[in-house]
Short mmCIF file of C-alpha atoms in Angstrom, two decimals:
data_model
loop_
_atom_site.label_atom_id
_atom_site.label_comp_id
_atom_site.label_asym_id
_atom_site.label_seq_id
_atom_site.Cartn_x
_atom_site.Cartn_y
_atom_site.Cartn_z
CA MET A 1099 27.70 -11.62 16.41
CA ALA A 1100 25.09 -12.44 13.45
CA LYS A 1101 22.64 -12.12 15.80
CA ARG A 1102 23.28 -8.36 16.76
CA ARG A 1103 23.27 -7.49 13.40
CA ARG A 1104 19.92 -8.50 12.58
CA GLY A 1105 18.78 -7.27 15.94
CA LEU A 1106 20.36 -3.89 14.85
CA ALA A 1107 19.00 -4.18 11.15
CA ARG A 1108 15.53 -4.56 12.64
CA ARG A 1109 15.88 -1.23 15.23
CA ILE A 1110 17.02 0.20 11.98
CA LEU A 1111 14.06 -0.37 9.89
CA ARG A 1112 11.70 0.20 12.66
CA GLY A 1113 12.85 3.45 12.88
CA MET A 1114 12.56 4.36 9.54
CA LEU A 1115 9.27 2.81 9.54
CA VAL A 1116 8.25 5.02 12.38
CA ALA A 1117 9.66 8.27 10.73
CA ALA A 1118 8.08 7.36 7.05
CA VAL A 1119 4.42 7.07 9.02
CA ALA A 1120 5.21 10.49 10.96
CA TRP A 1121 6.42 12.35 7.96
CA ALA A 1122 2.99 11.13 6.56
CA ALA A 1123 0.97 12.11 9.03
CA VAL A 1124 2.14 15.46 9.08
CA THR A 1125 2.52 15.65 5.06
CA VAL A 1126 -0.75 14.43 3.86
CA PRO A 1127 -3.22 16.57 5.88
CA VAL A 1128 -1.08 19.79 4.77
CA VAL A 1129 -1.31 18.92 1.14
CA LEU A 1130 -4.98 18.06 1.41
CA ALA A 1131 -5.34 21.64 3.07
CA PHE A 1132 -3.63 23.35 0.42
CA ARG A 1133 -6.19 21.71 -2.41
CA TRP A 1134 -8.70 24.54 -0.71
CA ILE A 1135 -6.66 26.84 1.37
CA ASP A 1136 -3.92 29.06 -0.22
CA PRO A 1137 -0.35 28.39 0.81
CA PRO A 1138 0.36 31.64 2.66
CA PHE A 1139 4.33 31.04 2.01
CA THR A 1140 6.84 28.84 0.62
CA THR A 1141 10.20 27.50 2.17
CA PHE A 1142 12.29 29.14 -0.48
CA MET A 1143 10.21 32.38 -0.05
CA VAL A 1144 10.84 31.96 3.61
CA SER A 1145 14.54 31.34 3.21
CA ASP A 1146 15.33 34.16 0.82
CA ARG A 1147 13.66 36.77 3.29
CA VAL A 1148 16.00 35.39 5.78
CA GLY A 1149 19.15 35.49 4.15
CA ALA A 1150 18.10 38.83 2.84
CA PHE A 1151 18.01 39.90 6.21
CA ILE A 1152 21.03 38.40 7.55
CA THR A 1153 23.11 39.33 4.49
CA ARG A 1154 21.78 43.01 4.63
CA GLU A 1155 21.04 42.60 0.88
CA LYS A 1156 20.93 46.10 -1.06
CA GLY A 1157 17.93 46.38 -2.92
CA TYR A 1158 15.90 43.45 -1.83
CA GLU A 1159 12.61 43.85 -1.75
CA PHE A 1160 9.99 41.02 -1.14
CA GLN A 1161 6.80 40.87 -3.43
CA HIS A 1162 4.21 38.22 -3.60
CA ASP A 1163 0.42 38.92 -4.19
CA TRP A 1164 -1.72 36.00 -4.35
CA VAL A 1165 -4.41 35.70 -7.38
CA ASP A 1166 -6.77 33.23 -8.11
CA TRP A 1167 -7.05 31.41 -10.83
CA ASP A 1168 -10.05 33.62 -12.76
CA ARG A 1169 -7.65 36.26 -12.45
CA ILE A 1170 -4.51 34.90 -14.08
CA SER A 1171 -4.41 34.98 -17.90
CA GLY A 1172 -5.10 32.48 -20.05
CA HIS A 1173 -1.61 33.48 -21.43
CA ALA A 1174 0.28 33.29 -18.66
CA ALA A 1175 -1.02 29.75 -17.92
CA ILE A 1176 -0.35 28.24 -21.36
CA ALA A 1177 3.26 30.10 -21.49
CA VAL A 1178 4.08 28.25 -18.41
CA ILE A 1179 3.33 24.57 -19.93
CA ALA A 1180 4.84 25.38 -23.07
CA SER A 1181 8.19 26.60 -21.31
CA GLU A 1182 8.58 24.04 -18.17
CA ASP A 1183 6.25 21.01 -18.71
CA GLN A 1184 4.39 20.20 -22.00
CA GLN A 1185 3.28 17.13 -21.30
CA PHE A 1186 1.38 18.58 -17.70
CA PRO A 1187 -2.26 17.65 -18.22
CA PHE A 1188 -1.17 14.14 -19.29
CA HIS A 1189 1.40 12.98 -16.60
CA ARG A 1190 0.78 11.89 -12.83
CA GLY A 1191 3.52 14.17 -11.73
CA PHE A 1192 6.56 13.00 -13.61
CA ASP A 1193 7.69 12.95 -17.12
CA PHE A 1194 9.81 10.13 -18.01
CA LYS A 1195 10.69 10.70 -21.25
CA GLN A 1196 12.02 13.95 -20.01
CA ILE A 1197 14.06 12.00 -17.52
CA ASP A 1198 15.26 9.50 -19.67
CA LYS A 1199 16.53 12.47 -22.16
CA ALA A 1200 18.15 14.14 -19.14
CA LEU A 1201 20.06 11.26 -17.88
CA ALA A 1202 21.23 10.63 -21.63
CA ASP A 1203 22.75 14.04 -22.10
CA ARG A 1204 24.33 13.75 -18.88
CA GLU A 1205 25.87 10.35 -19.58
CA ARG A 1206 27.30 12.18 -22.81
CA GLY A 1207 28.55 15.17 -21.39
CA ARG A 1208 25.98 17.60 -22.64
CA ARG A 1209 24.20 20.53 -21.16
CA VAL A 1210 21.65 18.60 -18.97
CA ARG A 1211 17.93 20.74 -18.99
CA GLY A 1212 16.01 20.28 -16.02
CA ALA A 1213 13.16 17.16 -16.27
CA SER A 1214 11.64 18.58 -13.27
CA THR A 1215 7.41 18.89 -13.93
CA ILE A 1216 5.54 21.44 -12.67
CA SER A 1217 3.74 19.49 -10.04
CA GLN A 1218 7.50 18.71 -8.74
CA GLN A 1219 8.36 22.44 -8.89
CA VAL A 1220 5.26 22.90 -6.50
CA ALA A 1221 6.49 20.08 -4.38
CA LYS A 1222 9.67 21.47 -3.83
CA ASN A 1223 9.05 24.92 -3.49
CA ILE A 1224 6.05 24.79 -0.82
CA PHE A 1225 7.94 22.09 1.28
CA LEU A 1226 11.62 21.64 0.63
CA TRP A 1227 14.82 23.52 0.11
CA ARG A 1228 17.10 24.55 -2.64
CA GLY A 1229 20.14 22.07 -3.34
CA GLN A 1230 20.67 18.43 -4.41
CA SER A 1231 20.76 15.54 -2.56
CA TRP A 1232 18.81 11.99 -2.98
CA PHE A 1233 17.03 12.52 0.50
CA ARG A 1234 15.62 15.41 -0.95
CA LYS A 1235 14.47 14.41 -4.38
CA GLY A 1236 13.04 11.14 -2.62
CA LEU A 1237 11.14 13.69 -0.27
CA GLU A 1238 10.20 15.47 -3.26
CA ALA A 1239 9.10 12.42 -5.14
CA GLY A 1240 6.51 11.45 -2.32
CA ILE A 1241 5.08 15.12 -2.11
CA THR A 1242 4.35 15.14 -5.74
CA VAL A 1243 2.58 11.71 -5.62
CA LEU A 1244 0.41 13.50 -2.61
CA ILE A 1245 -0.34 16.58 -4.76
CA GLU A 1246 -0.84 14.60 -8.11
CA ALA A 1247 -3.34 12.82 -6.00
CA LEU A 1248 -4.84 15.07 -4.03
CA TRP A 1249 -5.33 18.03 -6.35
CA SER A 1250 -7.09 18.98 -9.60
CA LYS A 1251 -4.64 19.49 -12.46
CA GLN A 1252 -5.84 23.21 -12.46
CA ARG A 1253 -5.37 23.59 -8.43
CA ILE A 1254 -1.74 22.88 -9.22
CA LEU A 1255 -1.25 25.27 -12.16
CA GLU A 1256 -2.73 28.06 -9.90
CA VAL A 1257 -0.54 27.24 -7.08
CA TYR A 1258 2.65 27.04 -9.10
CA LEU A 1259 1.87 30.17 -11.03
CA ASN A 1260 1.46 32.30 -7.64
CA ILE A 1261 4.76 30.63 -6.34
CA ALA A 1262 6.89 30.65 -8.88
CA GLU A 1263 9.99 33.01 -8.66
CA PHE A 1264 9.78 35.94 -11.30
CA GLY A 1265 13.05 38.02 -10.68
CA ARG A 1266 14.90 38.44 -7.14
CA GLY A 1267 12.35 38.81 -4.39
CA THR A 1268 9.43 38.53 -6.79
CA TYR A 1269 7.06 35.42 -6.27
CA GLY A 1270 3.93 34.77 -8.48
CA VAL A 1271 2.39 36.20 -11.50
CA GLN A 1272 0.62 38.97 -10.29
CA ALA A 1273 3.52 40.58 -8.29
CA ALA A 1274 5.98 39.95 -11.34
CA SER A 1275 3.09 41.32 -14.01
CA GLN A 1276 2.90 44.59 -11.49
CA ARG A 1277 7.01 44.79 -11.16
CA PHE A 1278 7.48 44.45 -14.92
CA PHE A 1279 4.07 45.35 -17.02
CA ARG A 1280 2.77 47.65 -14.39
CA LYS A 1281 -0.35 45.50 -15.06
CA ASP A 1282 -2.77 42.95 -13.01
CA ALA A 1283 -1.97 39.44 -14.27
CA ALA A 1284 -5.42 39.05 -15.63
CA LYS A 1285 -4.59 41.30 -18.58
CA LEU A 1286 -0.72 39.96 -19.56
CA ASN A 1287 -0.87 39.29 -23.31
CA ARG A 1288 0.68 36.56 -25.24
CA PRO A 1289 4.35 38.18 -25.52
CA GLU A 1290 4.34 39.78 -21.91
CA ALA A 1291 3.17 36.11 -20.86
CA ALA A 1292 5.60 34.34 -22.63
CA LEU A 1293 8.90 36.53 -21.66
CA LEU A 1294 8.07 35.61 -17.88
CA ALA A 1295 8.33 32.13 -18.85
CA ALA A 1296 11.23 33.03 -20.53
CA VAL A 1297 12.99 33.74 -17.34
CA LEU A 1298 11.90 30.64 -15.12
CA PRO A 1299 15.06 28.45 -15.05
CA ALA A 1300 17.24 31.28 -13.65
CA PRO A 1301 15.16 34.22 -12.45
CA ARG A 1302 17.89 36.05 -10.78
CA ARG A 1303 20.17 35.63 -13.67
CA PHE A 1304 17.30 36.27 -16.45
CA LYS A 1305 15.87 39.66 -16.42
CA ALA A 1306 12.21 40.46 -17.42
CA ASN A 1307 12.69 43.71 -17.46
CA ALA A 1308 16.20 43.90 -19.40
CA PRO A 1309 15.99 40.74 -20.98
CA SER A 1310 19.16 39.54 -23.01
CA ARG A 1311 19.59 38.28 -26.57
CA TYR A 1312 18.82 34.83 -24.79
CA VAL A 1313 16.16 35.60 -23.25
CA GLN A 1314 14.25 37.16 -26.01
CA LYS A 1315 15.25 33.99 -28.29
CA ARG A 1316 13.87 31.90 -25.36
CA GLN A 1317 10.56 34.27 -25.64
CA ALA A 1318 10.19 33.86 -29.30
CA TRP A 1319 10.29 29.98 -28.95
CA ILE A 1320 7.85 29.82 -26.15
CA GLN A 1321 4.93 31.70 -28.18
CA ARG A 1322 5.68 29.20 -31.44
CA GLN A 1323 5.54 26.42 -28.55
CA MET A 1324 2.11 28.27 -27.36
CA ALA A 1325 0.65 28.34 -30.84
CA ALA A 1326 1.77 24.71 -31.68
CA LEU A 1327 -0.18 23.43 -28.48
CA GLY A 1328 -3.31 25.22 -29.35
CA GLY A 1329 -2.83 28.01 -27.21
CA THR A 1330 -5.28 29.26 -24.28
CA SER A 1331 -7.86 25.99 -25.75
CA TYR A 1332 -5.03 23.71 -24.47
CA LEU A 1333 -5.75 24.48 -21.12
CA ALA A 1334 -9.31 22.72 -21.15
CA GLN A 1335 -7.51 19.65 -21.12
CA LEU A 1336 -6.94 20.17 -17.40
CA ARG A 1337 -8.37 18.16 -14.91
#
């Protein structure tokens, strides 16, 4: 019996190793290619469009228009850092202080604010699916490590700004800028950029075109954080 169990354990371990190698063989080349090639879509975009089609969601309109880094306002870039990940230039994909804080808040029964970095959000949005599970978190961590190793910080932020959801069916800062302000992303000013960043935690509940009092307060807080970080000069620290 013990021999059979050892044999079964070896087969399971071998299977897991083969699966890990196969996953790496597929994922590493794709992540590396996206260092230079703009991702044409993300799994979040696909799932949303398919879901809207299946449910025949009224009023759904998909909007996405990629723009390169030099066509994005510096205010938009610093706004999402101030809002989502103020240690972005310095960490290697994971902000362990924020993770510890989130775990402590959970233990105390407090409302838990997401501790995902911009790099983790890029990994999740491009390659994975919505929802929570340890399996998905493990895949997210692996892809995050690859992204941090193979891309520059500027590239990570450029991709994030182009794939983040800013409203129902509205992906990327250019589509959001055109939808809510009727201008290109390059022309966003500081208050507009802060407003877009303010809806990021829940872009289907918070509205950039009809901001609630909470969103307005969050917009004002983000603007203060942008100034405290040094404004767009903070972006010079990106590697």
